[in-house]
PDB file of C-alpha atoms in Angstrom:
ATOM      1  CA  UNK F   1      50.630 -25.219   2.196  1.00 50.00           C
ATOM      2  CA  UNK F   2      52.513 -21.987   2.938  1.00 47.00           C
ATOM      3  CA  UNK F   3      53.845 -21.887  -0.638  1.00 45.00           C
ATOM      4  CA  UNK F   4      50.334 -22.355  -2.020  1.00 41.00           C
ATOM      5  CA  UNK F   5      49.045 -19.461   0.076  1.00 41.00           C
ATOM      6  CA  UNK F   6      51.930 -17.203  -0.977  1.00 37.00           C
ATOM      7  CA  UNK F   7      51.400 -18.121  -4.646  1.00 41.00           C
ATOM      8  CA  UNK F   8      47.691 -17.424  -4.422  1.00 40.00           C
ATOM      9  CA  UNK F   9      48.344 -14.109  -2.664  1.00 40.00           C
ATOM     10  CA  UNK F  10      50.813 -13.035  -5.372  1.00 40.00           C
ATOM     11  CA  UNK F  11      48.366 -13.988  -8.091  1.00 40.00           C
ATOM     12  CA  UNK F  12      45.540 -12.054  -6.417  1.00 39.00           C
ATOM     13  CA  UNK F  13      47.740  -8.958  -6.026  1.00 39.00           C
ATOM     14  CA  UNK F  14      48.712  -9.128  -9.682  1.00 37.00           C
ATOM     15  CA  UNK F  15      45.064  -9.456 -10.723  1.00 40.00           C
ATOM     16  CA  UNK F  16      44.040  -6.442  -8.650  1.00 43.00           C
ATOM     17  CA  UNK F  17      46.868  -4.187  -9.871  1.00 44.00           C
ATOM     18  CA  UNK F  18      44.879  -2.937 -12.842  1.00 51.00           C
ATOM     19  CA  UNK F  19      46.534  -4.925 -15.543  1.00 54.00           C
ATOM     20  CA  UNK F  20      49.676  -4.273 -17.546  1.00 66.00           C
ATOM     21  CA  UNK F  21      51.352  -0.897 -17.393  1.00 82.00           C
ATOM     22  CA  UNK F  22      50.875   1.350 -20.424  1.00 84.00           C
ATOM     23  CA  UNK F  23      54.133   2.716 -21.886  1.00 87.00           C
ATOM     24  CA  UNK F  24      54.688   5.765 -24.098  1.00 83.00           C
ATOM     25  CA  UNK F  25      55.085   3.702 -27.261  1.00 84.00           C
ATOM     26  CA  UNK F  26      51.569   2.212 -26.725  1.00 83.00           C
ATOM     27  CA  UNK F  27      50.047   5.668 -27.215  1.00 88.00           C
ATOM     28  CA  UNK F  28      52.412   7.436 -29.601  1.00 89.00           C
ATOM     29  CA  UNK F  29      51.844   7.737 -33.336  1.00 90.00           C
ATOM     30  CA  UNK F  30      48.133   6.982 -33.234  1.00 90.00           C
ATOM     31  CA  UNK F  31      45.061   8.981 -34.142  1.00 94.00           C
ATOM     32  CA  UNK F  32      42.088   8.446 -31.837  1.00 96.00           C
ATOM     33  CA  UNK F  33      38.491   9.630 -32.284  1.00 97.00           C
ATOM     34  CA  UNK F  34      36.363  10.343 -29.221  1.00 98.00           C
ATOM     35  CA  UNK F  35      33.363   8.037 -29.270  1.00 98.00           C
ATOM     36  CA  UNK F  36      31.854   8.345 -25.754  1.00 98.00           C
ATOM     37  CA  UNK F  37      31.952  10.318 -22.536  1.00 98.00           C
ATOM     38  CA  UNK F  38      30.959   8.453 -19.377  1.00 98.00           C
ATOM     39  CA  UNK F  39      29.680   5.627 -21.562  1.00 98.00           C
ATOM     40  CA  UNK F  40      27.330   7.835 -23.571  1.00 98.00           C
ATOM     41  CA  UNK F  41      28.084   8.107 -27.300  1.00 98.00           C
ATOM     42  CA  UNK F  42      28.822  11.654 -28.481  1.00 97.00           C
ATOM     43  CA  UNK F  43      26.752  13.045 -31.352  1.00 96.00           C
ATOM     44  CA  UNK F  44      28.220  12.151 -34.743  1.00 93.00           C
ATOM     45  CA  UNK F  45      28.264  15.815 -35.810  1.00 95.00           C
ATOM     46  CA  UNK F  46      30.677  16.633 -32.962  1.00 96.00           C
ATOM     47  CA  UNK F  47      34.236  15.839 -33.885  1.00 94.00           C
ATOM     48  CA  UNK F  48      36.804  15.328 -31.179  1.00 97.00           C
ATOM     49  CA  UNK F  49      40.126  13.551 -31.604  1.00 97.00           C
ATOM     50  CA  UNK F  50      43.488  12.997 -30.000  1.00 97.00           C
ATOM     51  CA  UNK F  51      46.990  12.409 -31.298  1.00 96.00           C
ATOM     52  CA  UNK F  52      50.157  11.764 -29.253  1.00 93.00           C
ATOM     53  CA  UNK F  53      53.324  12.236 -31.258  1.00 92.00           C
ATOM     54  CA  UNK F  54      57.056  11.923 -30.825  1.00 88.00           C
ATOM     55  CA  UNK F  55      58.439  13.345 -27.556  1.00 90.00           C
ATOM     56  CA  UNK F  56      54.910  12.938 -26.208  1.00 93.00           C
ATOM     57  CA  UNK F  57      53.490  16.098 -27.733  1.00 95.00           C
ATOM     58  CA  UNK F  58      49.704  16.008 -27.716  1.00 96.00           C
ATOM     59  CA  UNK F  59      47.161  17.690 -29.976  1.00 97.00           C
ATOM     60  CA  UNK F  60      43.644  17.314 -31.228  1.00 97.00           C
ATOM     61  CA  UNK F  61      40.207  18.765 -31.530  1.00 98.00           C
ATOM     62  CA  UNK F  62      38.471  19.075 -28.159  1.00 97.00           C
ATOM     63  CA  UNK F  63      34.931  19.830 -29.410  1.00 95.00           C
ATOM     64  CA  UNK F  64      35.294  22.834 -31.680  1.00 95.00           C
ATOM     65  CA  UNK F  65      38.688  24.183 -30.615  1.00 98.00           C
ATOM     66  CA  UNK F  66      42.097  22.692 -31.354  1.00 98.00           C
ATOM     67  CA  UNK F  67      44.367  21.955 -28.396  1.00 98.00           C
ATOM     68  CA  UNK F  68      48.064  21.247 -28.168  1.00 97.00           C
ATOM     69  CA  UNK F  69      50.772  20.810 -25.585  1.00 97.00           C
ATOM     70  CA  UNK F  70      52.871  18.135 -23.996  1.00 96.00           C
ATOM     71  CA  UNK F  71      51.958  15.138 -21.920  1.00 96.00           C
ATOM     72  CA  UNK F  72      53.565  12.769 -19.444  1.00 95.00           C
ATOM     73  CA  UNK F  73      52.811   9.182 -18.657  1.00 94.00           C
ATOM     74  CA  UNK F  74      53.650   7.892 -15.202  1.00 91.00           C
ATOM     75  CA  UNK F  75      52.535   4.368 -14.600  1.00 88.00           C
ATOM     76  CA  UNK F  76      49.088   4.270 -16.186  1.00 94.00           C
ATOM     77  CA  UNK F  77      48.406   7.989 -15.547  1.00 96.00           C
ATOM     78  CA  UNK F  78      48.389  10.453 -18.455  1.00 96.00           C
ATOM     79  CA  UNK F  79      48.590  14.183 -17.716  1.00 96.00           C
ATOM     80  CA  UNK F  80      48.681  16.846 -20.435  1.00 95.00           C
ATOM     81  CA  UNK F  81      49.849  20.041 -18.794  1.00 87.00           C
ATOM     82  CA  UNK F  82      50.139  22.729 -19.910  1.00 89.00           C
ATOM     83  CA  UNK F  83      47.587  22.690 -22.674  1.00 94.00           C
ATOM     84  CA  UNK F  84      46.835  25.566 -24.980  1.00 96.00           C
ATOM     85  CA  UNK F  85      43.815  25.870 -27.264  1.00 96.00           C
ATOM     86  CA  UNK F  86      42.222  28.064 -29.823  1.00 97.00           C
ATOM     87  CA  UNK F  87      39.306  30.237 -28.633  1.00 95.00           C
ATOM     88  CA  UNK F  88      36.477  29.871 -31.151  1.00 96.00           C
ATOM     89  CA  UNK F  89      32.861  30.064 -30.040  1.00 95.00           C
ATOM     90  CA  UNK F  90      31.271  26.636 -29.676  1.00 95.00           C
ATOM     91  CA  UNK F  91      27.721  25.364 -29.622  1.00 96.00           C
ATOM     92  CA  UNK F  92      26.493  24.235 -26.173  1.00 97.00           C
ATOM     93  CA  UNK F  93      26.825  20.556 -27.157  1.00 97.00           C
ATOM     94  CA  UNK F  94      30.383  21.080 -28.452  1.00 97.00           C
ATOM     95  CA  UNK F  95      31.247  23.070 -25.304  1.00 97.00           C
ATOM     96  CA  UNK F  96      30.194  20.158 -23.078  1.00 97.00           C
ATOM     97  CA  UNK F  97      32.442  17.755 -24.979  1.00 98.00           C
ATOM     98  CA  UNK F  98      35.275  20.286 -25.029  1.00 97.00           C
ATOM     99  CA  UNK F  99      35.031  20.876 -21.275  1.00 97.00           C
ATOM    100  CA  UNK F 100      35.160  17.137 -20.551  1.00 98.00           C
ATOM    101  CA  UNK F 101      38.170  16.583 -22.839  1.00 98.00           C
ATOM    102  CA  UNK F 102      40.250  19.518 -21.648  1.00 97.00           C
ATOM    103  CA  UNK F 103      39.499  18.945 -17.994  1.00 97.00           C
ATOM    104  CA  UNK F 104      40.283  15.229 -18.164  1.00 98.00           C
ATOM    105  CA  UNK F 105      43.560  15.738 -20.050  1.00 97.00           C
ATOM    106  CA  UNK F 106      44.657  18.648 -17.935  1.00 96.00           C
ATOM    107  CA  UNK F 107      43.905  17.128 -14.549  1.00 96.00           C
ATOM    108  CA  UNK F 108      45.122  13.681 -15.564  1.00 97.00           C
ATOM    109  CA  UNK F 109      43.511  10.334 -16.219  1.00 98.00           C
ATOM    110  CA  UNK F 110      44.185   6.647 -15.773  1.00 97.00           C
ATOM    111  CA  UNK F 111      44.817   5.009 -19.140  1.00 97.00           C
ATOM    112  CA  UNK F 112      43.258   1.738 -20.269  1.00 96.00           C
ATOM    113  CA  UNK F 113      44.384   0.700 -23.739  1.00 93.00           C
ATOM    114  CA  UNK F 114      43.290  -2.485 -25.493  1.00 89.00           C
ATOM    115  CA  UNK F 115      44.779  -1.573 -28.858  1.00 82.00           C
ATOM    116  CA  UNK F 116      41.600  -0.462 -30.664  1.00 91.00           C
ATOM    117  CA  UNK F 117      40.070   1.441 -27.782  1.00 95.00           C
ATOM    118  CA  UNK F 118      41.635   3.954 -25.472  1.00 95.00           C
ATOM    119  CA  UNK F 119      39.875   4.866 -22.232  1.00 97.00           C
ATOM    120  CA  UNK F 120      40.958   7.864 -20.154  1.00 98.00           C
ATOM    121  CA  UNK F 121      39.393   7.701 -16.685  1.00 98.00           C
ATOM    122  CA  UNK F 122      39.528  11.060 -14.955  1.00 98.00           C
ATOM    123  CA  UNK F 123      38.026  12.289 -11.690  1.00 97.00           C
ATOM    124  CA  UNK F 124      34.794  13.433 -13.325  1.00 98.00           C
ATOM    125  CA  UNK F 125      34.779  12.040 -16.866  1.00 98.00           C
ATOM    126  CA  UNK F 126      35.638   8.798 -18.631  1.00 98.00           C
ATOM    127  CA  UNK F 127      36.631   9.479 -22.235  1.00 98.00           C
ATOM    128  CA  UNK F 128      36.467   6.563 -24.671  1.00 98.00           C
ATOM    129  CA  UNK F 129      38.466   6.872 -27.884  1.00 97.00           C
ATOM    130  CA  UNK F 130      38.436   4.551 -30.876  1.00 96.00           C
ATOM    131  CA  UNK F 131      41.558   3.975 -32.934  1.00 94.00           C
ATOM    132  CA  UNK F 132      41.195   5.775 -36.266  1.00 93.00           C
ATOM    133  CA  UNK F 133      44.550   5.157 -37.921  1.00 80.00           C
ATOM    134  CA  UNK F 134      48.279   5.628 -37.594  1.00 63.00           C
ATOM    135  CA  UNK F 135      49.507   9.218 -37.655  1.00 51.00           C
TER     136      UNK F 135
END
């Protein structure tokens, strides 16, 4: 009986741990297109993408400005700090997307990756990316 309880407890703890840990190689050398913020699809005319390259350098299009920098992955938490970006004027819709992307990457987000979809869950925004192709 005691063994059954310990086994069930271990199984429950594993199930509640948030799934398998994401490692650097799961994210590197992919091109991701932003498809939704907080579950709401972004307008098709707004382009936002993300690439994570060798040595975990990160770059992409936030909304209308390009961003670049380096990132770290600790456990399932991705943080891109420091980030730099261009400073072009954006439409209000692009600016909302850009703010969500830069804030989420800069402050850090929990990573959920199922291969074709990458979800970055930050304090305020959940960014959903769709795999576009290999870099």
